[in-house]
mmCIF file of C-alpha atoms in Angstrom:
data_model
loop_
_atom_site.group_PDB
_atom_site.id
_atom_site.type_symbol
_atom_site.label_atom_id
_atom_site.label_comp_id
_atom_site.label_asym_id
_atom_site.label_seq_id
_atom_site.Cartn_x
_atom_site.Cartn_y
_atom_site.Cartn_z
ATOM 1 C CA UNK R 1 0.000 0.000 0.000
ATOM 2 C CA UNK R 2 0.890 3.606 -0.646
ATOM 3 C CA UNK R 3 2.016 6.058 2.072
ATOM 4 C CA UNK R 4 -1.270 7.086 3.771
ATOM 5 C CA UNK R 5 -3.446 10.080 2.225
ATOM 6 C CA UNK R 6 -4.662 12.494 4.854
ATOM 7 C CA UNK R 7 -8.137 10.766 4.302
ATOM 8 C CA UNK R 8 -7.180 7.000 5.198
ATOM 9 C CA UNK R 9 -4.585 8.787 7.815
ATOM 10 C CA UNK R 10 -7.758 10.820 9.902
ATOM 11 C CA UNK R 11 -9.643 6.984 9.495
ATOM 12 C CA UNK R 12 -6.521 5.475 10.823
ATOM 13 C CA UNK R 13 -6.618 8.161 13.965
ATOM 14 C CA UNK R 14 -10.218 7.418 14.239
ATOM 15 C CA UNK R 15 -10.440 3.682 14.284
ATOM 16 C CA UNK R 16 -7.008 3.591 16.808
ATOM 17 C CA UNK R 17 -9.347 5.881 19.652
ATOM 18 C CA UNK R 18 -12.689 4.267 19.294
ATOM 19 C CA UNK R 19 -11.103 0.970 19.643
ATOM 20 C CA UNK R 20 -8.556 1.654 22.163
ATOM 21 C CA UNK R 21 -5.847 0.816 20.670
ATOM 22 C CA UNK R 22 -2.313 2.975 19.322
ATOM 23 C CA UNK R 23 -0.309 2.857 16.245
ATOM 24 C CA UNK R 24 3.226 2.867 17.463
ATOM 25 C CA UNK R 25 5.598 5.674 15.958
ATOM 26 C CA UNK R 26 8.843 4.211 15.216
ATOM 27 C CA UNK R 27 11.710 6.939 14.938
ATOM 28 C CA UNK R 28 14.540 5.799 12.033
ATOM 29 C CA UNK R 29 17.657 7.289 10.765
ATOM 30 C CA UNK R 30 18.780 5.291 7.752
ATOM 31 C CA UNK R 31 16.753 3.472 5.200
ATOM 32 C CA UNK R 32 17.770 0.194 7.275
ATOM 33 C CA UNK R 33 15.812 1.012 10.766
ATOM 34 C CA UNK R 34 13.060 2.663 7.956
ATOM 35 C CA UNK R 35 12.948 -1.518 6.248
ATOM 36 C CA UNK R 36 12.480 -2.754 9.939
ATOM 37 C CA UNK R 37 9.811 -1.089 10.631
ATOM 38 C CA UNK R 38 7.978 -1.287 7.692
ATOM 39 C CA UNK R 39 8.911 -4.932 7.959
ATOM 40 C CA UNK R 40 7.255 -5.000 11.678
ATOM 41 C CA UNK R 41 4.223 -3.554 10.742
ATOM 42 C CA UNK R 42 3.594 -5.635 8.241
ATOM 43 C CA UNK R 43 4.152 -9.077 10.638
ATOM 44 C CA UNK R 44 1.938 -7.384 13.104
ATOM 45 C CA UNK R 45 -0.750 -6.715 10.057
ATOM 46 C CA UNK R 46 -0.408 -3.412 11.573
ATOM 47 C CA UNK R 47 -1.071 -0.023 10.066
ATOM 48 C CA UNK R 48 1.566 2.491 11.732
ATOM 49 C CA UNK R 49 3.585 5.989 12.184
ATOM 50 C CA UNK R 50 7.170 6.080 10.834
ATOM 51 C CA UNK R 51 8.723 9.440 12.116
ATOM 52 C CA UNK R 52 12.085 11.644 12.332
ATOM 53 C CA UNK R 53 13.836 13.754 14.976
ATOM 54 C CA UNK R 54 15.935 17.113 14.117
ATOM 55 C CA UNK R 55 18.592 15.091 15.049
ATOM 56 C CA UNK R 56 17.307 12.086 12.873
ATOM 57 C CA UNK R 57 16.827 13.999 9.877
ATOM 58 C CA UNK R 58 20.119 15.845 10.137
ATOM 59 C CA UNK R 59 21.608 12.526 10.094
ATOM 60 C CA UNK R 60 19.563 11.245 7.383
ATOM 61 C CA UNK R 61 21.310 14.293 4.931
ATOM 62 C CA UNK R 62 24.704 12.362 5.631
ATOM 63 C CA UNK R 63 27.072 13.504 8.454
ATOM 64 C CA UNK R 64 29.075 16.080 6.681
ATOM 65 C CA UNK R 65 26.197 18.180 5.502
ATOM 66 C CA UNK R 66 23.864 18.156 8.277
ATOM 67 C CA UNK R 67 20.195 19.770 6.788
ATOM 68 C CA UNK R 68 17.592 19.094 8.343
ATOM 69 C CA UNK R 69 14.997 19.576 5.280
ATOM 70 C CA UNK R 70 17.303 17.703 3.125
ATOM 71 C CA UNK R 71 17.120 14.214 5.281
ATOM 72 C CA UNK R 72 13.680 14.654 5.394
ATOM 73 C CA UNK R 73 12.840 14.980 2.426
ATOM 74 C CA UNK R 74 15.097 12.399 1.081
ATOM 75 C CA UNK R 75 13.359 10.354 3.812
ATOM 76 C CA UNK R 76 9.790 10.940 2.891
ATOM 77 C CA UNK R 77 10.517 10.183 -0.797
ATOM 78 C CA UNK R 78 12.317 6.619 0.112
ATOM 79 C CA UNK R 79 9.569 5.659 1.673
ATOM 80 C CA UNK R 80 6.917 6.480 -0.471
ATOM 81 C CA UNK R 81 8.550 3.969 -2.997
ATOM 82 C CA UNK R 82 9.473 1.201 -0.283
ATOM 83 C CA UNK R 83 5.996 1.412 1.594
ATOM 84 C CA UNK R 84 4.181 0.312 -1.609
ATOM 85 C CA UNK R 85 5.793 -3.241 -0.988
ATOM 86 C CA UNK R 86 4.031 -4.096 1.908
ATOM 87 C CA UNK R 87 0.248 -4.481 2.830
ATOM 88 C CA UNK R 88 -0.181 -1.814 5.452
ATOM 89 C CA UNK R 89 -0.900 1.854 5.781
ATOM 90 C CA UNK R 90 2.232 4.368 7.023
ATOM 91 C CA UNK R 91 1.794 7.660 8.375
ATOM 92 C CA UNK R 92 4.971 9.907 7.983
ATOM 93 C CA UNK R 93 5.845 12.066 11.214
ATOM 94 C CA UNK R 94 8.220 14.768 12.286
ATOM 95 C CA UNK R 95 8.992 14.032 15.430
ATOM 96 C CA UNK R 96 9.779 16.875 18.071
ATOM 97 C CA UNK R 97 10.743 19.848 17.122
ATOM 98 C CA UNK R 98 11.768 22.981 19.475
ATOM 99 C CA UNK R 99 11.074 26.628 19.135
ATOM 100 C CA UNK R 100 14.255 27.540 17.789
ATOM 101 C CA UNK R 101 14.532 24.644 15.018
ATOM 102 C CA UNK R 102 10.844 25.565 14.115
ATOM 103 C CA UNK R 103 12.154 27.820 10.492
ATOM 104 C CA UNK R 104 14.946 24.779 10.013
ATOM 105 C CA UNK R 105 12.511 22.064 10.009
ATOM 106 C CA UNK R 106 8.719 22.040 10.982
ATOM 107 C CA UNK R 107 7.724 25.176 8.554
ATOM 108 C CA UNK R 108 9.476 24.774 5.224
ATOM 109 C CA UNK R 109 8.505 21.317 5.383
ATOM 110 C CA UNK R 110 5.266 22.643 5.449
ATOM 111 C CA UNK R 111 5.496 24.555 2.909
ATOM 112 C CA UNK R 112 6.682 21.504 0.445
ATOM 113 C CA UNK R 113 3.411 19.993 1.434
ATOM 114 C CA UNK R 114 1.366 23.174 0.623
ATOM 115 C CA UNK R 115 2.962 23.387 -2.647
ATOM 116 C CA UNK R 116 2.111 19.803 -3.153
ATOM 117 C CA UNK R 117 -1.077 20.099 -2.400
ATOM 118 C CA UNK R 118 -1.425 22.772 -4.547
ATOM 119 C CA UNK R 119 -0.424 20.784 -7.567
ATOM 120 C CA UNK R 120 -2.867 17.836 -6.870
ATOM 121 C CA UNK R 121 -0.615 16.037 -4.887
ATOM 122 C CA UNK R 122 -0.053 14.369 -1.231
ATOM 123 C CA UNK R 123 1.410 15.823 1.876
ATOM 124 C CA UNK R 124 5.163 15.126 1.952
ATOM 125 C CA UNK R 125 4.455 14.287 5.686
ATOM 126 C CA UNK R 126 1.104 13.253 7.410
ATOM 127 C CA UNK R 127 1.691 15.326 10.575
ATOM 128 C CA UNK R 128 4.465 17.469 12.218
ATOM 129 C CA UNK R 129 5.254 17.998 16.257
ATOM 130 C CA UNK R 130 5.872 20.882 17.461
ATOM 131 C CA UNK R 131 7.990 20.890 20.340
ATOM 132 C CA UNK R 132 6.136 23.817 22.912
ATOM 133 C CA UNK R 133 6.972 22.779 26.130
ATOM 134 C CA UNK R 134 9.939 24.842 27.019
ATOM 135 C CA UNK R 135 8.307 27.615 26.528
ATOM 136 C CA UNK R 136 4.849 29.006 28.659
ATOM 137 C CA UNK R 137 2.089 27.748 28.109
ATOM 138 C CA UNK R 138 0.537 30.803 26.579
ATOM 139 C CA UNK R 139 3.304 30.890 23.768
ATOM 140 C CA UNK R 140 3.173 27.471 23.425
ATOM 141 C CA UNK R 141 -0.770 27.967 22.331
ATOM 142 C CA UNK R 142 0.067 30.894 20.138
ATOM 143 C CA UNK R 143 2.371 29.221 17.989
ATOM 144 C CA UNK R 144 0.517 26.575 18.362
ATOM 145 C CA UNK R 145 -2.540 28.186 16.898
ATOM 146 C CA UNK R 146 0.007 29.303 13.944
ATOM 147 C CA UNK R 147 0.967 25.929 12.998
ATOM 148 C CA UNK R 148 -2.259 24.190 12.815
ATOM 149 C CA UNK R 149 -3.333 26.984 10.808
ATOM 150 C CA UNK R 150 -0.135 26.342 8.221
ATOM 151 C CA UNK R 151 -0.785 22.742 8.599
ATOM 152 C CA UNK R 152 -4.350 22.625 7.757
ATOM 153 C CA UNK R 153 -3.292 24.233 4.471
ATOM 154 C CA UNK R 154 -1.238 21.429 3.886
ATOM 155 C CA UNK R 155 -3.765 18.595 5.168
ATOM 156 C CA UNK R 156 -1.453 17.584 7.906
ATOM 157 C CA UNK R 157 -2.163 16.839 11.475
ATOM 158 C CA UNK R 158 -0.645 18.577 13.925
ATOM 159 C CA UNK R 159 1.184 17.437 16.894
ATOM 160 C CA UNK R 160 2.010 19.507 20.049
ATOM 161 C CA UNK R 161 3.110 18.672 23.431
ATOM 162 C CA UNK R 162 1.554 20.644 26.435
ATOM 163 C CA UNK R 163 3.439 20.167 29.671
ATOM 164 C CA UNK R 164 7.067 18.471 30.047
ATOM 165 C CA UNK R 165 8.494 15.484 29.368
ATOM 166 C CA UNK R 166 11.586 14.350 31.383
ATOM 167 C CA UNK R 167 15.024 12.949 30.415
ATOM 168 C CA UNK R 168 17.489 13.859 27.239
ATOM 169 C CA UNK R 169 16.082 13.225 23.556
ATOM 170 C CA UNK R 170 18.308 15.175 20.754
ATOM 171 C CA UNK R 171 20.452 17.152 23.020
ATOM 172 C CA UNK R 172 17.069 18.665 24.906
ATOM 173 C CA UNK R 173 16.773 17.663 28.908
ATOM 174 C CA UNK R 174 14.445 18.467 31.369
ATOM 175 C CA UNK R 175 14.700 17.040 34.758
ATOM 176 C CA UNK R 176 12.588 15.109 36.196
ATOM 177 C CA UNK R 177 9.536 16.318 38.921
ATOM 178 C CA UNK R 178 6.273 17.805 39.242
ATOM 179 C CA UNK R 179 6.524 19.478 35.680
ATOM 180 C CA UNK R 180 6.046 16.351 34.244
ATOM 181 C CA UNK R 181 1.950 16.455 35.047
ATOM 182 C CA UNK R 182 -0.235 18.130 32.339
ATOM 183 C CA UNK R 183 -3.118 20.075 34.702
ATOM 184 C CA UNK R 184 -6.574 19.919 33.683
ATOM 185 C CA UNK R 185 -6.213 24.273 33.138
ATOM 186 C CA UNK R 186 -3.541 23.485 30.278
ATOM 187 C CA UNK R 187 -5.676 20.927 28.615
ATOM 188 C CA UNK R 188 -8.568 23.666 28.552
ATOM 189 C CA UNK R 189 -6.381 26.600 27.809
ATOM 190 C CA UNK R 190 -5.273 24.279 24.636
ATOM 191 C CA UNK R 191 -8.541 23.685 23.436
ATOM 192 C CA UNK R 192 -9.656 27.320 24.201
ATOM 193 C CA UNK R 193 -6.767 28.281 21.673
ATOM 194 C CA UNK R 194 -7.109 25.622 18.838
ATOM 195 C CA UNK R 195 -10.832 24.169 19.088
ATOM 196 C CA UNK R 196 -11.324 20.252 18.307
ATOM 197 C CA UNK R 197 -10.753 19.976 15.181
ATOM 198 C CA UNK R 198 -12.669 22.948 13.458
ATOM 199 C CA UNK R 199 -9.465 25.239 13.161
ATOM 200 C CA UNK R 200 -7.579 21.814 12.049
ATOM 201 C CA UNK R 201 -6.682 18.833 12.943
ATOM 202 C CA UNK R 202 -4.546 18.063 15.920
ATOM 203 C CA UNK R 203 -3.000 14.985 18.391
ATOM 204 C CA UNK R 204 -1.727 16.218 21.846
ATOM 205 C CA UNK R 205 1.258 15.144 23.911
ATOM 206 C CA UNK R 206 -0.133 15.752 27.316
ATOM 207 C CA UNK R 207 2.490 14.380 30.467
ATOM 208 C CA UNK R 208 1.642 12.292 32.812
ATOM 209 C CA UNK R 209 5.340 11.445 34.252
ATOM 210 C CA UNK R 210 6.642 10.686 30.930
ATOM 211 C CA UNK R 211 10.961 10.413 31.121
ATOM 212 C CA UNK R 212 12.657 9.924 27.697
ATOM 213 C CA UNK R 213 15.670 7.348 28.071
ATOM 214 C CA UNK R 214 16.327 4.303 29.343
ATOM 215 C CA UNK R 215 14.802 3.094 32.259
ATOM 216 C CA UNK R 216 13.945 -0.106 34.387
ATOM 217 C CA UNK R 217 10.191 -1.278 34.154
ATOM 218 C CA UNK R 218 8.912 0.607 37.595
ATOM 219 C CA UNK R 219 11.273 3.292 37.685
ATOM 220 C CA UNK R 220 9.204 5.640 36.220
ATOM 221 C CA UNK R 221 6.147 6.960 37.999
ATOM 222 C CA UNK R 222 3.308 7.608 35.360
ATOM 223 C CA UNK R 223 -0.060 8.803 36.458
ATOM 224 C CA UNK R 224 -1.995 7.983 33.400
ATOM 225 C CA UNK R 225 -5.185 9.091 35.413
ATOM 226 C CA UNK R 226 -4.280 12.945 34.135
ATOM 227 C CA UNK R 227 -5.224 11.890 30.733
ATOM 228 C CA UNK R 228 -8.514 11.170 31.697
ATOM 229 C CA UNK R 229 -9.475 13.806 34.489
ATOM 230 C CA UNK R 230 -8.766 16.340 31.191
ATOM 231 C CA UNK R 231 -10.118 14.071 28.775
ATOM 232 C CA UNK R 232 -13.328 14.423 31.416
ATOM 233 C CA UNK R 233 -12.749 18.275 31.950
ATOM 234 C CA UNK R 234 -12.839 19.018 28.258
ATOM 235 C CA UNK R 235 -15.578 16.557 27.461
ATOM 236 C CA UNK R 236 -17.662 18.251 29.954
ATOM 237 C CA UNK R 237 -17.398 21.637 28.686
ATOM 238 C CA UNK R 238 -17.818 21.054 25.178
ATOM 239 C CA UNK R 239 -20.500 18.002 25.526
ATOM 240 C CA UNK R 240 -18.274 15.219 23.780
ATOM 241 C CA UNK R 241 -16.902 12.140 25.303
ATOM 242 C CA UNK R 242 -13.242 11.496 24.767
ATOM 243 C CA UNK R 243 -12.826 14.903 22.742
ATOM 244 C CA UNK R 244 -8.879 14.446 22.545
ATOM 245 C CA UNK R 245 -6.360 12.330 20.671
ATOM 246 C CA UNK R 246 -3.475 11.833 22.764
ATOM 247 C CA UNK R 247 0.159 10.722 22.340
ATOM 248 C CA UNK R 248 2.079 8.978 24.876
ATOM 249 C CA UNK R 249 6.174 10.621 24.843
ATOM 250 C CA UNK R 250 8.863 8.435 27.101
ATOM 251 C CA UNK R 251 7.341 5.366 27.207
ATOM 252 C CA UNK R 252 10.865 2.818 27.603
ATOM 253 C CA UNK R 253 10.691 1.284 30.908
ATOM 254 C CA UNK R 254 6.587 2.046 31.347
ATOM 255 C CA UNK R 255 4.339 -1.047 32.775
ATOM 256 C CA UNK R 256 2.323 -2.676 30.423
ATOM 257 C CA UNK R 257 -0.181 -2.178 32.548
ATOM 258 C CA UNK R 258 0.112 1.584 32.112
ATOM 259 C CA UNK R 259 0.182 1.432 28.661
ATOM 260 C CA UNK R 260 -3.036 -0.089 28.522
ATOM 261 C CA UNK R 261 -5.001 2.180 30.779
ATOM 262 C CA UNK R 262 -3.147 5.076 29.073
ATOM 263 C CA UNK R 263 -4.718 3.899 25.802
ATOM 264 C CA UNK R 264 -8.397 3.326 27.505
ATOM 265 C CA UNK R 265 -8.009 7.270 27.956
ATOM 266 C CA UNK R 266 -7.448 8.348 24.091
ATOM 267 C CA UNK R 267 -3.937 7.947 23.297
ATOM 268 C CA UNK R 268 -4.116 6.767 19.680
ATOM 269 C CA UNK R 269 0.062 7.370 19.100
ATOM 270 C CA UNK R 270 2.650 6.055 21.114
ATOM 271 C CA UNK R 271 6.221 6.843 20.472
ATOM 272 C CA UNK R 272 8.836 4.103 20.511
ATOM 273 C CA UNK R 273 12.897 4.888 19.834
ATOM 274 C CA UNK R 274 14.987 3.782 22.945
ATOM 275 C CA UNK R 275 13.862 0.031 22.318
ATOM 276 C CA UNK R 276 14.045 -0.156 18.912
ATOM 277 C CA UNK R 277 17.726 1.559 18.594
ATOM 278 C CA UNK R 278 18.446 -1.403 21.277
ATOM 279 C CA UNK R 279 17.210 -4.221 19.407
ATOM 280 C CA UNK R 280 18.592 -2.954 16.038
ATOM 281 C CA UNK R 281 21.894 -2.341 17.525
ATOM 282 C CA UNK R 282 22.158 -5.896 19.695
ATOM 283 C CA UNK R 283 22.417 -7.932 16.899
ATOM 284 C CA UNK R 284 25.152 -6.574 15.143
ATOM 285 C CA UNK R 285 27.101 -6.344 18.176
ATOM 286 C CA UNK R 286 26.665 -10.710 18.694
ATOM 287 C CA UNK R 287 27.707 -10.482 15.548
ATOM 288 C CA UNK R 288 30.854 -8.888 15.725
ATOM 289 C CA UNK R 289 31.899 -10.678 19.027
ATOM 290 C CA UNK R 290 31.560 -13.868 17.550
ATOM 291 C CA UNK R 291 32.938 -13.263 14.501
ATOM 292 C CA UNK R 292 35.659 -11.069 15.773
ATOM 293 C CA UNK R 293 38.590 -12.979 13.732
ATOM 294 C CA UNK R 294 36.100 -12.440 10.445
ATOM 295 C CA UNK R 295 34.766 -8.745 10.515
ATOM 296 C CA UNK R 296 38.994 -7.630 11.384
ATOM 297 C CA UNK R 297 42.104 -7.965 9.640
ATOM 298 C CA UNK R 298 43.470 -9.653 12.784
ATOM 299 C CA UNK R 299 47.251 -10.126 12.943
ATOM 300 C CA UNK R 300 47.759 -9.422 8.801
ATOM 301 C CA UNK R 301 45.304 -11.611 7.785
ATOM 302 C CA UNK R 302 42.683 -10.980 5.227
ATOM 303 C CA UNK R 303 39.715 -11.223 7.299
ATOM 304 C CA UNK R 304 36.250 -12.907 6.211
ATOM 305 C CA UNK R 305 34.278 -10.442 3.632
ATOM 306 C CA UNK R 306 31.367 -12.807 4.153
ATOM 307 C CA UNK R 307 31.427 -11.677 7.647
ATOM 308 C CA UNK R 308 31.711 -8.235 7.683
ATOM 309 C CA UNK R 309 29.538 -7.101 4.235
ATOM 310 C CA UNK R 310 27.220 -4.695 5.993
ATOM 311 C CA UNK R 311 24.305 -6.899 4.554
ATOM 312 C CA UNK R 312 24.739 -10.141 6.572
ATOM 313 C CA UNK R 313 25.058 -8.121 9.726
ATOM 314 C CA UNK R 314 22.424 -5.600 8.865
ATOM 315 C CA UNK R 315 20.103 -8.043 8.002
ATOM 316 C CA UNK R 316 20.371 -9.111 11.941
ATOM 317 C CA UNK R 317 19.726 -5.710 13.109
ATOM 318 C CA UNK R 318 16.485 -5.129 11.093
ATOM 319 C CA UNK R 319 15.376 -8.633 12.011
ATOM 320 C CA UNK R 320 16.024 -7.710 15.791
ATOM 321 C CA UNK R 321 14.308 -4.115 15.484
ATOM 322 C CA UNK R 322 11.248 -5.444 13.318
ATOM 323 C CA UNK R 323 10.450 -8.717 16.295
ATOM 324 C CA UNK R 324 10.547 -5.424 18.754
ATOM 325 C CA UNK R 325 8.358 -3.263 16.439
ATOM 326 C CA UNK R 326 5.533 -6.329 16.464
ATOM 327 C CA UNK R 327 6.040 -6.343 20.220
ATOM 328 C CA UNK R 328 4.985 -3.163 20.382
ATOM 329 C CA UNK R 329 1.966 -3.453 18.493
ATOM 330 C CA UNK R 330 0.870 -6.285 20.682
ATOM 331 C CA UNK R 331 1.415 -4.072 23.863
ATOM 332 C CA UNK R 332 -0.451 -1.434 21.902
ATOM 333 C CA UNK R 333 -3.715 -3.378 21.191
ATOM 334 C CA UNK R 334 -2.954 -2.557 17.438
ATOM 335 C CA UNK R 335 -2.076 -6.139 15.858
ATOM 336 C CA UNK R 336 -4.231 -7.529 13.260
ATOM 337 C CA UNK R 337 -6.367 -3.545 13.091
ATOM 338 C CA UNK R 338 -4.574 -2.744 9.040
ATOM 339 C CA UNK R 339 -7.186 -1.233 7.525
ATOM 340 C CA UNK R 340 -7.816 -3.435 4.168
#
């Protein structure tokens, strides 16, 4: 199947929150981790989001010339030709993106999808983050209230992120306490300032005790409660039950249990990188121990090109990363849900 059109994308968003279940968003940085995934979704007979940092796209344009628009783009165009090889529907996602990246990534890649649309065409990308919570919260809504208007001209779906989440992701930390809580006033100040879905579409990132990283199962307290009392608060006020599509940041080292009731309260996107760098990465490093004599030119000798050709031990790593990318569709109720 095709990359997603904004049409099957909004169904996708739709069927995910009225069945309770999440598409997980697997970050990639190399048309290898991009294969995996695509190859896990399509085990899991899962639709899904595939999505890029800042620091994923810069990476993408090639070390030595660093452009953030450039990896993207290159990105979004690779997969439109790979994705039509297997039988599930992707979603293409920038993933967050800070105030002061917000002219070097976020807007003139909407502006590509504008001028596609324009022409007759698709959205280069399905939806965009923006990154608000290191600024106030009244800022964060303004610009906010920018985006989605930019977006909506582009027939993307925006994501923003209302309250903080903790740990390090792309060189951004936050540390880790009470911040971490969305309050039920944010969630209504953000609705006051972009409506449900009349003034465009739009996922939210509200925190609950979310920590990017790496971290045991239990180590992180999450409170996935919050969700609801705003889901509630919102509903309330504007007489609709479950109003909000939510997206659930830092989830590595979160109880499955969690996850689950996190995903009872509207959370229809669930972001997954720590694991699946991990289980892309483990493979090639069994590799390389056991065939330490092959991969090197040990003591003048000519070494084993069977052994280290980046295929045979890249084909471990997207094998590894693609088992992980199924597991997370089971934990995320979304197995089997590909729309047909």
């Amino acid at each position: 199947m095709p990359i997603a059109s904004p049409e099957v994308y909004a169904e996708m968003l739709d069927r995910a929150k009225a069945g309770r279940f999440a598409y997980p968003a697997i970050n990639v940085t190399s048309s290898q981790t991009l294969n995996a995934a695509l190859k896990g979704f399509a085990d899991a007979e899962s639709d899904g989001i595939i999505q890029v940092s800042t620091g994923g796209a810069e990476y993408l344009s090639g070390p030595s010339v660093k452009d953030m628009v450039t990896g993207a783009v290159a990105f979004a165009a690779y997969a439109r030709e790979v994705a039509k090889n297997y039988p599930v529907n992707i979603a293409l996602h920038t993933d967050h993106c800070p105030k002061d990246k917000l002219d070097k990534f976020v807007r003139p890649l909407m502006g590509i999808s504008q001028e596609r649309v324009k022409r007759g065409e698709e959205p280069l990308f399905q939806s965009h983050m923006w990154d608000g919570s290191a600024v106030p919260v009244a800022e964060n809504m303004e610009i906010a209230a920018q985006l989605l208007d930019e977006a909506a001209k582009g027939k993307i779906v925006l994501e923003i992120e209302v309250g903080v989440v903790g740990g390090e992701e792309d060189g951004v930390e936050n540390a880790i306490n009470e911040k971490l809580y969305t309050t039920v006033e944010d969630g209504l100040a953000m609705v006051e300032a972009l409506g449900l879905g009349e003034k465009g579409r739009y996922m939210a990132a509200l925190t609950f005790g979310n920590v990017h990283g790496v971290y045991k199962p239990g180590n992180v307290k999450l409170r996935p409660e919050v969700l609801d009392h705003i889901q509630m608060a919102v509903g309330a006020k504007y007489g609709k039950e479950k109003p909000l599509s939510l997206v659930f940041h830092g989830g590595s080292g979160s109880l499955l249990s969690e996850i689950r009731e996190a995903l009872d309260y509207g959370v229809v996107k669930m972001n997954i990188d720590t694991d699946t760098q991990y289980t892309f990465t483990r493979p090639v490093a069994d590799h390389m121990f056991r065939n330490y004599d092959g991969v090197l030119k040990v003591d003048g000798e000519v070494g084993n090109k069977k052994m280290y050709d980046p295929r045979v031990w890249g084909k471990a790593a997207e094998t590894g990363m693609a088992a992980r990318v199924v597991e997370a569709c089971e934990h995320l109720r979304s197995t089997g849900t590909r729309m047909k």
